[in-house]
């Protein structure tokens, strides 16, 4: 039986790779590789950085023990065929239309024969937390990543659910209507910056700045309270539709969990919503751990 898979977390400015034990979800000692990547570089340069990081992680456990390479990437991306569809967002413009299944293996040397699988980065986060993080022991779980946008993943029995009446299309919530716009506008960094400007007349650099001010600033605390109350309106219908209680939060905004959790829990209690909410346990490793879980079915 293959003991490991390589999990790959690809972001706009980095690539992180690690060998992950398929049975436990734990990252293999000495296999973590992280490096900066220029997302504006030519395609071969970007793929070369990815390939080098993958090789370094694979060497740590030996190719005979590796089931495959799971790659978590932001969308838009054709996750079935492995083709980048990203364009017009000032990153990876040279990868548009590129077939990774054909382009990446030749750069991997002896590891080029390993199968490749692809997954959305938020979906990979969900799988990682389900198998070896805050979602352990759950049958069903919803994971949400809160940051510049809202990512999501629905997991049932260890498998991603991306279609059917229980979940939104692709398992993505960002486009769902909420408060006269969409979820992405109402629970992302944009909402915090907009609300802060409305209440204070000043622009904030980011959610971190507002969070750091909350200890002494009643206005900042009010913003997080409002965020928690609004979140309590959004979560229950989502959980009822998927018939689950467990929700795991990640992303940069989740680092401010202590600031919005009290208002969120209070509002849920008033609404009679019995949900089990947790923050990520794996943090930056969740996406790699989840991408590797795409190979749990390989003996």
mmCIF file of N, CA and C in Angstrom, residues 21-157:
data_model
loop_
_atom_site.group_PDB
_atom_site.id
_atom_site.type_symbol
_atom_site.label_atom_id
_atom_site.label_comp_id
_atom_site.label_asym_id
_atom_site.label_seq_id
_atom_site.Cartn_x
_atom_site.Cartn_y
_atom_site.Cartn_z
ATOM 1 N N UNK A 21 0.962 11.498 5.224
ATOM 2 C CA UNK A 21 0.592 10.111 5.470
ATOM 3 C C UNK A 21 -0.904 9.940 5.228
ATOM 4 N N UNK A 22 -1.270 9.036 4.341
ATOM 5 C CA UNK A 22 -2.666 8.902 3.950
ATOM 6 C C UNK A 22 -3.527 8.341 5.076
ATOM 7 N N UNK A 23 -2.977 7.514 5.933
ATOM 8 C CA UNK A 23 -3.767 6.909 7.004
ATOM 9 C C UNK A 23 -4.065 7.895 8.126
ATOM 10 N N UNK A 24 -3.079 8.734 8.465
ATOM 11 C CA UNK A 24 -3.242 9.639 9.610
ATOM 12 C C UNK A 24 -3.450 11.089 9.227
ATOM 13 N N UNK A 25 -3.096 11.457 8.003
ATOM 14 C CA UNK A 25 -3.176 12.852 7.588
ATOM 15 C C UNK A 25 -2.035 13.698 8.104
ATOM 16 N N UNK A 26 -1.054 13.088 8.740
ATOM 17 C CA UNK A 26 0.062 13.847 9.297
ATOM 18 C C UNK A 26 1.116 14.140 8.247
ATOM 19 N N UNK A 27 1.753 15.290 8.380
ATOM 20 C CA UNK A 27 2.812 15.676 7.462
ATOM 21 C C UNK A 27 4.098 14.961 7.841
ATOM 22 N N UNK A 28 4.746 14.365 6.861
ATOM 23 C CA UNK A 28 5.971 13.609 7.111
ATOM 24 C C UNK A 28 7.099 14.541 7.523
ATOM 25 N N UNK A 29 7.811 14.158 8.556
ATOM 26 C CA UNK A 29 8.917 14.973 9.058
ATOM 27 C C UNK A 29 9.960 15.193 7.967
ATOM 28 N N UNK A 30 10.413 16.421 7.861
ATOM 29 C CA UNK A 30 11.470 16.756 6.918
ATOM 30 C C UNK A 30 11.029 16.907 5.484
ATOM 31 N N UNK A 31 9.712 16.829 5.225
ATOM 32 C CA UNK A 31 9.249 16.881 3.833
ATOM 33 C C UNK A 31 8.620 18.212 3.440
ATOM 34 N N UNK A 32 8.498 19.134 4.377
ATOM 35 C CA UNK A 32 7.852 20.413 4.074
ATOM 36 C C UNK A 32 8.779 21.311 3.272
ATOM 37 N N UNK A 33 8.257 21.863 2.190
ATOM 38 C CA UNK A 33 9.010 22.805 1.372
ATOM 39 C C UNK A 33 8.109 23.998 1.053
ATOM 40 N N UNK A 34 8.600 25.193 1.298
ATOM 41 C CA UNK A 34 7.824 26.401 1.039
ATOM 42 C C UNK A 34 8.726 27.423 0.358
ATOM 43 N N UNK A 35 8.190 28.052 -0.674
ATOM 44 C CA UNK A 35 8.993 29.070 -1.371
ATOM 45 C C UNK A 35 8.091 30.088 -2.053
ATOM 46 N N UNK A 36 8.637 31.274 -2.254
ATOM 47 C CA UNK A 36 7.931 32.326 -2.966
ATOM 48 C C UNK A 36 7.986 32.050 -4.463
ATOM 49 N N UNK A 37 6.925 32.432 -5.151
ATOM 50 C CA UNK A 37 6.839 32.258 -6.600
ATOM 51 C C UNK A 37 6.305 33.546 -7.208
ATOM 52 N N UNK A 38 6.956 34.006 -8.266
ATOM 53 C CA UNK A 38 6.500 35.196 -8.979
ATOM 54 C C UNK A 38 5.367 34.796 -9.916
ATOM 55 N N UNK A 39 4.142 35.192 -9.583
ATOM 56 C CA UNK A 39 2.992 34.764 -10.374
ATOM 57 C C UNK A 39 2.938 35.435 -11.748
ATOM 58 N N UNK A 40 3.818 36.407 -11.980
ATOM 59 C CA UNK A 40 3.861 37.074 -13.283
ATOM 60 C C UNK A 40 4.955 36.509 -14.183
ATOM 61 N N UNK A 41 5.700 35.545 -13.682
ATOM 62 C CA UNK A 41 6.807 34.959 -14.439
ATOM 63 C C UNK A 41 6.285 34.107 -15.593
ATOM 64 N N UNK A 42 7.158 33.776 -16.559
ATOM 65 C CA UNK A 42 6.743 32.868 -17.633
ATOM 66 C C UNK A 42 6.294 31.521 -17.071
ATOM 67 N N UNK A 43 5.469 30.829 -17.820
ATOM 68 C CA UNK A 43 4.892 29.569 -17.351
ATOM 69 C C UNK A 43 5.967 28.563 -16.951
ATOM 70 N N UNK A 44 7.010 28.435 -17.758
ATOM 71 C CA UNK A 44 8.034 27.423 -17.446
ATOM 72 C C UNK A 44 8.746 27.748 -16.141
ATOM 73 N N UNK A 45 8.938 29.031 -15.847
ATOM 74 C CA UNK A 45 9.571 29.420 -14.592
ATOM 75 C C UNK A 45 8.695 29.041 -13.398
ATOM 76 N N UNK A 46 7.404 29.346 -13.514
ATOM 77 C CA UNK A 46 6.471 29.014 -12.428
ATOM 78 C C UNK A 46 6.412 27.507 -12.222
ATOM 79 N N UNK A 47 6.246 26.758 -13.312
ATOM 80 C CA UNK A 47 6.154 25.303 -13.194
ATOM 81 C C UNK A 47 7.454 24.711 -12.659
ATOM 82 N N UNK A 48 8.573 25.327 -13.013
ATOM 83 C CA UNK A 48 9.855 24.850 -12.504
ATOM 84 C C UNK A 48 9.955 24.983 -10.991
ATOM 85 N N UNK A 49 9.440 26.085 -10.458
ATOM 86 C CA UNK A 49 9.435 26.274 -9.000
ATOM 87 C C UNK A 49 8.524 25.250 -8.335
ATOM 88 N N UNK A 50 7.355 25.037 -8.915
ATOM 89 C CA UNK A 50 6.440 24.030 -8.362
ATOM 90 C C UNK A 50 7.088 22.653 -8.376
ATOM 91 N N UNK A 51 7.678 22.304 -9.502
ATOM 92 C CA UNK A 51 8.271 20.976 -9.655
ATOM 93 C C UNK A 51 9.424 20.764 -8.678
ATOM 94 N N UNK A 52 10.243 21.772 -8.503
ATOM 95 C CA UNK A 52 11.374 21.628 -7.585
ATOM 96 C C UNK A 52 10.888 21.407 -6.153
ATOM 97 N N UNK A 53 9.849 22.137 -5.756
ATOM 98 C CA UNK A 53 9.304 21.960 -4.408
ATOM 99 C C UNK A 53 8.716 20.558 -4.244
ATOM 100 N N UNK A 54 8.006 20.070 -5.250
ATOM 101 C CA UNK A 54 7.420 18.726 -5.195
ATOM 102 C C UNK A 54 8.519 17.673 -5.067
ATOM 103 N N UNK A 55 9.571 17.815 -5.856
ATOM 104 C CA UNK A 55 10.663 16.848 -5.804
ATOM 105 C C UNK A 55 11.305 16.813 -4.417
ATOM 106 N N UNK A 56 11.502 17.979 -3.830
ATOM 107 C CA UNK A 56 12.138 18.040 -2.510
ATOM 108 C C UNK A 56 11.282 17.325 -1.451
ATOM 109 N N UNK A 57 9.973 17.478 -1.539
ATOM 110 C CA UNK A 57 9.104 16.788 -0.589
ATOM 111 C C UNK A 57 9.084 15.283 -0.847
ATOM 112 N N UNK A 58 9.115 14.883 -2.118
ATOM 113 C CA UNK A 58 9.070 13.470 -2.460
ATOM 114 C C UNK A 58 10.327 12.735 -2.016
ATOM 115 N N UNK A 59 11.455 13.385 -2.121
ATOM 116 C CA UNK A 59 12.722 12.764 -1.731
ATOM 117 C C UNK A 59 12.698 12.337 -0.267
ATOM 118 N N UNK A 60 11.983 13.068 0.560
ATOM 119 C CA UNK A 60 11.974 12.809 1.997
ATOM 120 C C UNK A 60 11.362 11.456 2.352
ATOM 121 N N UNK A 61 10.492 10.921 1.472
ATOM 122 C CA UNK A 61 9.835 9.654 1.792
ATOM 123 C C UNK A 61 10.114 8.557 0.762
ATOM 124 N N UNK A 62 10.664 8.915 -0.399
ATOM 125 C CA UNK A 62 10.964 7.926 -1.426
ATOM 126 C C UNK A 62 9.791 7.672 -2.341
ATOM 127 N N UNK A 63 10.048 7.637 -3.632
ATOM 128 C CA UNK A 63 8.962 7.570 -4.598
ATOM 129 C C UNK A 63 8.159 6.280 -4.513
ATOM 130 N N UNK A 64 8.734 5.205 -3.997
ATOM 131 C CA UNK A 64 8.013 3.945 -3.903
ATOM 132 C C UNK A 64 6.853 3.979 -2.939
ATOM 133 N N UNK A 65 6.855 4.957 -2.039
ATOM 134 C CA UNK A 65 5.789 5.057 -1.033
ATOM 135 C C UNK A 65 4.718 6.066 -1.401
ATOM 136 N N UNK A 66 4.853 6.731 -2.571
ATOM 137 C CA UNK A 66 3.974 7.853 -2.910
ATOM 138 C C UNK A 66 2.886 7.427 -3.883
ATOM 139 N N UNK A 67 1.627 7.693 -3.498
ATOM 140 C CA UNK A 67 0.496 7.335 -4.347
ATOM 141 C C UNK A 67 0.285 8.323 -5.479
ATOM 142 N N UNK A 68 0.597 9.588 -5.247
ATOM 143 C CA UNK A 68 0.383 10.586 -6.277
ATOM 144 C C UNK A 68 0.595 11.983 -5.742
ATOM 145 N N UNK A 69 0.299 12.951 -6.572
ATOM 146 C CA UNK A 69 0.501 14.362 -6.246
ATOM 147 C C UNK A 69 -0.836 15.069 -6.328
ATOM 148 N N UNK A 70 -1.301 15.584 -5.196
ATOM 149 C CA UNK A 70 -2.559 16.320 -5.151
ATOM 150 C C UNK A 70 -2.280 17.802 -5.154
ATOM 151 N N UNK A 71 -2.855 18.512 -6.093
ATOM 152 C CA UNK A 71 -2.560 19.929 -6.263
ATOM 153 C C UNK A 71 -3.799 20.777 -5.965
ATOM 154 N N UNK A 72 -3.681 21.653 -4.987
ATOM 155 C CA UNK A 72 -4.756 22.577 -4.628
ATOM 156 C C UNK A 72 -4.464 23.932 -5.239
ATOM 157 N N UNK A 73 -5.383 24.409 -6.055
ATOM 158 C CA UNK A 73 -5.182 25.664 -6.779
ATOM 159 C C UNK A 73 -6.426 26.532 -6.674
ATOM 160 N N UNK A 74 -6.227 27.858 -6.730
ATOM 161 C CA UNK A 74 -7.389 28.758 -6.758
ATOM 162 C C UNK A 74 -8.077 28.693 -8.116
ATOM 163 N N UNK A 75 -9.338 29.044 -8.138
ATOM 164 C CA UNK A 75 -10.064 29.083 -9.399
ATOM 165 C C UNK A 75 -9.977 30.454 -10.042
ATOM 166 N N UNK A 76 -10.486 30.541 -11.268
ATOM 167 C CA UNK A 76 -11.125 29.450 -12.006
ATOM 168 C C UNK A 76 -10.101 28.471 -12.591
ATOM 169 N N UNK A 77 -10.446 27.198 -12.517
ATOM 170 C CA UNK A 77 -9.546 26.136 -12.955
ATOM 171 C C UNK A 77 -10.400 24.937 -13.328
ATOM 172 N N UNK A 78 -10.005 24.240 -14.380
ATOM 173 C CA UNK A 78 -10.671 23.005 -14.758
ATOM 174 C C UNK A 78 -10.048 21.885 -13.935
ATOM 175 N N UNK A 79 -10.705 21.535 -12.822
ATOM 176 C CA UNK A 79 -10.128 20.573 -11.888
ATOM 177 C C UNK A 79 -10.221 19.140 -12.384
ATOM 178 N N UNK A 80 -11.004 18.888 -13.401
ATOM 179 C CA UNK A 80 -11.091 17.547 -13.978
ATOM 180 C C UNK A 80 -9.932 17.309 -14.935
ATOM 181 N N UNK A 81 -9.666 18.264 -15.804
ATOM 182 C CA UNK A 81 -8.632 18.085 -16.835
ATOM 183 C C UNK A 81 -7.280 18.679 -16.446
ATOM 184 N N UNK A 82 -7.250 19.540 -15.431
ATOM 185 C CA UNK A 82 -5.983 20.124 -15.014
ATOM 186 C C UNK A 82 -5.540 21.290 -15.879
ATOM 187 N N UNK A 83 -6.485 22.170 -16.215
ATOM 188 C CA UNK A 83 -6.180 23.296 -17.098
ATOM 189 C C UNK A 83 -6.527 24.600 -16.393
ATOM 190 N N UNK A 84 -5.573 25.531 -16.377
ATOM 191 C CA UNK A 84 -5.791 26.817 -15.727
ATOM 192 C C UNK A 84 -6.696 27.700 -16.578
ATOM 193 N N UNK A 85 -7.689 28.295 -15.922
ATOM 194 C CA UNK A 85 -8.611 29.218 -16.588
ATOM 195 C C UNK A 85 -8.508 30.621 -15.991
ATOM 196 N N UNK A 86 -7.448 30.865 -15.241
ATOM 197 C CA UNK A 86 -7.268 32.154 -14.572
ATOM 198 C C UNK A 86 -6.848 33.208 -15.598
ATOM 199 N N UNK A 87 -7.573 34.302 -15.639
ATOM 200 C CA UNK A 87 -7.191 35.422 -16.498
ATOM 201 C C UNK A 87 -7.839 36.696 -15.976
ATOM 202 N N UNK A 88 -7.187 37.817 -16.239
ATOM 203 C CA UNK A 88 -7.737 39.114 -15.891
ATOM 204 C C UNK A 88 -7.728 39.439 -14.418
ATOM 205 N N UNK A 89 -6.919 38.718 -13.614
ATOM 206 C CA UNK A 89 -6.869 38.993 -12.168
ATOM 207 C C UNK A 89 -5.449 39.290 -11.702
ATOM 208 N N UNK A 90 -4.576 39.619 -12.630
ATOM 209 C CA UNK A 90 -3.201 40.039 -12.322
ATOM 210 C C UNK A 90 -2.386 38.951 -11.638
ATOM 211 N N UNK A 91 -2.618 37.704 -12.003
ATOM 212 C CA UNK A 91 -1.761 36.614 -11.533
ATOM 213 C C UNK A 91 -1.882 35.431 -12.488
ATOM 214 N N UNK A 92 -0.784 34.721 -12.646
ATOM 215 C CA UNK A 92 -0.740 33.505 -13.457
ATOM 216 C C UNK A 92 -1.267 33.716 -14.871
ATOM 217 N N UNK A 93 -1.087 34.926 -15.398
ATOM 218 C CA UNK A 93 -1.623 35.189 -16.735
ATOM 219 C C UNK A 93 -0.969 34.299 -17.797
ATOM 220 N N UNK A 94 0.283 33.868 -17.547
ATOM 221 C CA UNK A 94 0.977 33.034 -18.525
ATOM 222 C C UNK A 94 0.581 31.557 -18.424
ATOM 223 N N UNK A 95 -0.252 31.216 -17.446
ATOM 224 C CA UNK A 95 -0.694 29.825 -17.302
ATOM 225 C C UNK A 95 -2.059 29.585 -17.940
ATOM 226 N N UNK A 96 -2.717 30.631 -18.405
ATOM 227 C CA UNK A 96 -4.061 30.478 -18.958
ATOM 228 C C UNK A 96 -4.065 29.462 -20.102
ATOM 229 N N UNK A 97 -4.943 28.467 -19.984
ATOM 230 C CA UNK A 97 -5.068 27.449 -21.017
ATOM 231 C C UNK A 97 -4.026 26.353 -20.952
ATOM 232 N N UNK A 98 -3.113 26.430 -19.997
ATOM 233 C CA UNK A 98 -2.025 25.461 -19.903
ATOM 234 C C UNK A 98 -2.531 24.144 -19.323
ATOM 235 N N UNK A 99 -2.145 23.046 -19.929
ATOM 236 C CA UNK A 99 -2.500 21.701 -19.481
ATOM 237 C C UNK A 99 -1.407 21.211 -18.529
ATOM 238 N N UNK A 100 -1.698 21.235 -17.234
ATOM 239 C CA UNK A 100 -0.690 20.819 -16.259
ATOM 240 C C UNK A 100 -0.345 19.347 -16.382
ATOM 241 N N UNK A 101 -1.334 18.532 -16.749
ATOM 242 C CA UNK A 101 -1.083 17.099 -16.858
ATOM 243 C C UNK A 101 -0.013 16.788 -17.905
ATOM 244 N N UNK A 102 0.110 17.657 -18.914
ATOM 245 C CA UNK A 102 1.129 17.466 -19.951
ATOM 246 C C UNK A 102 2.391 18.256 -19.656
ATOM 247 N N UNK A 103 2.263 19.415 -19.002
ATOM 248 C CA UNK A 103 3.391 20.332 -18.849
ATOM 249 C C UNK A 103 4.232 20.091 -17.610
ATOM 250 N N UNK A 104 3.617 19.619 -16.519
ATOM 251 C CA UNK A 104 4.357 19.493 -15.268
ATOM 252 C C UNK A 104 5.180 18.210 -15.146
ATOM 253 N N UNK A 105 4.679 17.035 -15.535
ATOM 254 C CA UNK A 105 5.455 15.805 -15.351
ATOM 255 C C UNK A 105 6.859 15.815 -15.928
ATOM 256 N N UNK A 106 7.101 16.385 -17.125
ATOM 257 C CA UNK A 106 8.471 16.376 -17.640
ATOM 258 C C UNK A 106 9.465 17.129 -16.744
ATOM 259 N N UNK A 107 8.958 18.036 -15.901
ATOM 260 C CA UNK A 107 9.840 18.796 -15.020
ATOM 261 C C UNK A 107 10.074 18.101 -13.683
ATOM 262 N N UNK A 108 9.375 16.998 -13.451
ATOM 263 C CA UNK A 108 9.449 16.311 -12.161
ATOM 264 C C UNK A 108 10.477 15.197 -12.121
ATOM 265 N N UNK A 109 11.168 14.950 -13.235
ATOM 266 C CA UNK A 109 12.182 13.901 -13.244
ATOM 267 C C UNK A 109 11.561 12.544 -12.968
ATOM 268 N N UNK A 110 12.180 11.772 -12.045
ATOM 269 C CA UNK A 110 11.696 10.420 -11.747
ATOM 270 C C UNK A 110 10.304 10.404 -11.140
ATOM 271 N N UNK A 111 9.827 11.569 -10.661
ATOM 272 C CA UNK A 111 8.493 11.636 -10.070
ATOM 273 C C UNK A 111 7.422 12.011 -11.092
ATOM 274 N N UNK A 112 7.832 12.181 -12.336
ATOM 275 C CA UNK A 112 6.895 12.575 -13.381
ATOM 276 C C UNK A 112 5.877 11.505 -13.725
ATOM 277 N N UNK A 113 6.148 10.261 -13.323
ATOM 278 C CA UNK A 113 5.197 9.184 -13.617
ATOM 279 C C UNK A 113 4.064 9.108 -12.594
ATOM 280 N N UNK A 114 4.174 9.866 -11.493
ATOM 281 C CA UNK A 114 3.130 9.829 -10.473
ATOM 282 C C UNK A 114 1.856 10.508 -10.991
ATOM 283 N N UNK A 115 0.697 9.950 -10.662
ATOM 284 C CA UNK A 115 -0.552 10.583 -11.108
ATOM 285 C C UNK A 115 -0.769 11.934 -10.436
ATOM 286 N N UNK A 116 -1.413 12.827 -11.156
ATOM 287 C CA UNK A 116 -1.761 14.152 -10.655
ATOM 288 C C UNK A 116 -3.272 14.261 -10.492
ATOM 289 N N UNK A 117 -3.697 14.876 -9.395
ATOM 290 C CA UNK A 117 -5.104 15.204 -9.210
ATOM 291 C C UNK A 117 -5.201 16.648 -8.740
ATOM 292 N N UNK A 118 -6.348 17.275 -9.008
ATOM 293 C CA UNK A 118 -6.488 18.712 -8.768
ATOM 294 C C UNK A 118 -7.740 18.988 -7.953
ATOM 295 N N UNK A 119 -7.664 20.030 -7.137
ATOM 296 C CA UNK A 119 -8.794 20.379 -6.284
ATOM 297 C C UNK A 119 -8.740 21.871 -5.975
ATOM 298 N N UNK A 120 -9.906 22.459 -5.782
ATOM 299 C CA UNK A 120 -9.968 23.857 -5.354
ATOM 300 C C UNK A 120 -9.320 23.998 -3.988
ATOM 301 N N UNK A 121 -8.656 25.120 -3.736
ATOM 302 C CA UNK A 121 -7.911 25.263 -2.485
ATOM 303 C C UNK A 121 -8.821 25.245 -1.256
ATOM 304 N N UNK A 122 -10.014 25.836 -1.343
ATOM 305 C CA UNK A 122 -10.929 25.808 -0.197
ATOM 306 C C UNK A 122 -11.466 24.396 0.030
ATOM 307 N N UNK A 123 -11.687 23.646 -1.037
ATOM 308 C CA UNK A 123 -12.123 22.260 -0.900
ATOM 309 C C UNK A 123 -11.031 21.417 -0.257
ATOM 310 N N UNK A 124 -9.782 21.690 -0.625
ATOM 311 C CA UNK A 124 -8.668 20.973 -0.006
ATOM 312 C C UNK A 124 -8.584 21.291 1.479
ATOM 313 N N UNK A 125 -8.803 22.546 1.841
ATOM 314 C CA UNK A 125 -8.840 22.920 3.257
ATOM 315 C C UNK A 125 -9.890 22.085 3.990
ATOM 316 N N UNK A 126 -11.057 21.940 3.387
ATOM 317 C CA UNK A 126 -12.135 21.170 4.006
ATOM 318 C C UNK A 126 -11.717 19.719 4.213
ATOM 319 N N UNK A 127 -11.115 19.095 3.214
ATOM 320 C CA UNK A 127 -10.684 17.709 3.345
ATOM 321 C C UNK A 127 -9.612 17.553 4.416
ATOM 322 N N UNK A 128 -8.676 18.494 4.461
ATOM 323 C CA UNK A 128 -7.620 18.414 5.462
ATOM 324 C C UNK A 128 -8.162 18.485 6.875
ATOM 325 N N UNK A 129 -9.052 19.435 7.128
ATOM 326 C CA UNK A 129 -9.622 19.574 8.468
ATOM 327 C C UNK A 129 -10.530 18.395 8.816
ATOM 328 N N UNK A 130 -11.203 17.845 7.822
ATOM 329 C CA UNK A 130 -12.097 16.712 8.069
ATOM 330 C C UNK A 130 -11.309 15.476 8.504
ATOM 331 N N UNK A 131 -10.247 15.169 7.777
ATOM 332 C CA UNK A 131 -9.517 13.932 8.036
ATOM 333 C C UNK A 131 -8.542 14.033 9.203
ATOM 334 N N UNK A 132 -7.952 15.199 9.422
ATOM 335 C CA UNK A 132 -6.906 15.246 10.453
ATOM 336 C C UNK A 132 -6.889 16.540 11.247
ATOM 337 N N UNK A 133 -7.960 17.333 11.158
ATOM 338 C CA UNK A 133 -7.999 18.603 11.877
ATOM 339 C C UNK A 133 -9.243 18.734 12.734
ATOM 340 N N UNK A 134 -9.836 19.904 12.716
ATOM 341 C CA UNK A 134 -10.958 20.216 13.603
ATOM 342 C C UNK A 134 -12.229 19.452 13.273
ATOM 343 N N UNK A 135 -12.302 18.833 12.096
ATOM 344 C CA UNK A 135 -13.489 18.094 11.719
ATOM 345 C C UNK A 135 -13.412 16.602 11.976
ATOM 346 N N UNK A 136 -12.338 16.141 12.603
ATOM 347 C CA UNK A 136 -12.195 14.708 12.886
ATOM 348 C C UNK A 136 -13.402 14.175 13.658
ATOM 349 N N UNK A 137 -13.871 13.018 13.234
ATOM 350 C CA UNK A 137 -14.987 12.391 13.926
ATOM 351 C C UNK A 137 -16.353 12.817 13.426
ATOM 352 N N UNK A 138 -16.405 13.774 12.532
ATOM 353 C CA UNK A 138 -17.686 14.211 11.973
ATOM 354 C C UNK A 138 -18.052 13.348 10.772
ATOM 355 N N UNK A 139 -19.323 13.093 10.595
ATOM 356 C CA UNK A 139 -19.774 12.437 9.376
ATOM 357 C C UNK A 139 -19.918 13.475 8.265
ATOM 358 N N UNK A 140 -20.527 14.605 8.621
ATOM 359 C CA UNK A 140 -20.709 15.694 7.659
ATOM 360 C C UNK A 140 -20.134 16.976 8.230
ATOM 361 N N UNK A 141 -19.576 17.792 7.355
ATOM 362 C CA UNK A 141 -18.916 19.013 7.803
ATOM 363 C C UNK A 141 -18.934 20.045 6.687
ATOM 364 N N UNK A 142 -19.089 21.300 7.073
ATOM 365 C CA UNK A 142 -18.926 22.416 6.145
ATOM 366 C C UNK A 142 -17.693 23.198 6.580
ATOM 367 N N UNK A 143 -16.822 23.517 5.642
ATOM 368 C CA UNK A 143 -15.657 24.348 5.928
ATOM 369 C C UNK A 143 -15.770 25.642 5.141
ATOM 370 N N UNK A 144 -15.445 26.750 5.799
ATOM 371 C CA UNK A 144 -15.471 28.061 5.162
ATOM 372 C C UNK A 144 -14.143 28.751 5.400
ATOM 373 N N UNK A 145 -13.552 29.283 4.346
ATOM 374 C CA UNK A 145 -12.337 30.075 4.481
ATOM 375 C C UNK A 145 -12.699 31.544 4.280
ATOM 376 N N UNK A 146 -12.379 32.362 5.271
ATOM 377 C CA UNK A 146 -12.797 33.757 5.307
ATOM 378 C C UNK A 146 -11.585 34.646 5.080
ATOM 379 N N UNK A 147 -11.608 35.405 4.007
ATOM 380 C CA UNK A 147 -10.477 36.276 3.700
ATOM 381 C C UNK A 147 -10.861 37.298 2.651
ATOM 382 N N UNK A 148 -10.020 37.465 1.635
ATOM 383 C CA UNK A 148 -10.335 38.403 0.560
ATOM 384 C C UNK A 148 -11.586 37.962 -0.193
ATOM 385 N N UNK A 149 -11.873 36.667 -0.124
ATOM 386 C CA UNK A 149 -13.112 36.104 -0.630
ATOM 387 C C UNK A 149 -13.537 34.997 0.310
ATOM 388 N N UNK A 150 -14.651 34.340 0.009
ATOM 389 C CA UNK A 150 -15.157 33.265 0.847
ATOM 390 C C UNK A 150 -15.057 31.951 0.088
ATOM 391 N N UNK A 151 -14.232 31.056 0.604
ATOM 392 C CA UNK A 151 -14.127 29.720 0.036
ATOM 393 C C UNK A 151 -14.955 28.745 0.854
ATOM 394 N N UNK A 152 -15.307 27.607 0.253
ATOM 395 C CA UNK A 152 -16.159 26.658 0.957
ATOM 396 C C UNK A 152 -15.919 25.245 0.474
ATOM 397 N N UNK A 153 -16.245 24.287 1.364
ATOM 398 C CA UNK A 153 -16.182 22.883 1.017
ATOM 399 C C UNK A 153 -17.169 22.107 1.866
ATOM 400 N N UNK A 154 -17.906 21.181 1.243
ATOM 401 C CA UNK A 154 -18.880 20.338 1.926
ATOM 402 C C UNK A 154 -18.362 18.904 1.879
ATOM 403 N N UNK A 155 -18.251 18.264 3.040
ATOM 404 C CA UNK A 155 -17.680 16.924 3.113
ATOM 405 C C UNK A 155 -18.678 15.979 3.774
ATOM 406 N N UNK A 156 -18.864 14.818 3.171
ATOM 407 C CA UNK A 156 -19.725 13.771 3.727
ATOM 408 C C UNK A 156 -18.957 12.455 3.669
ATOM 409 N N UNK A 157 -18.657 11.891 4.838
ATOM 410 C CA UNK A 157 -17.951 10.620 4.879
ATOM 411 C C UNK A 157 -16.588 10.652 4.229
#
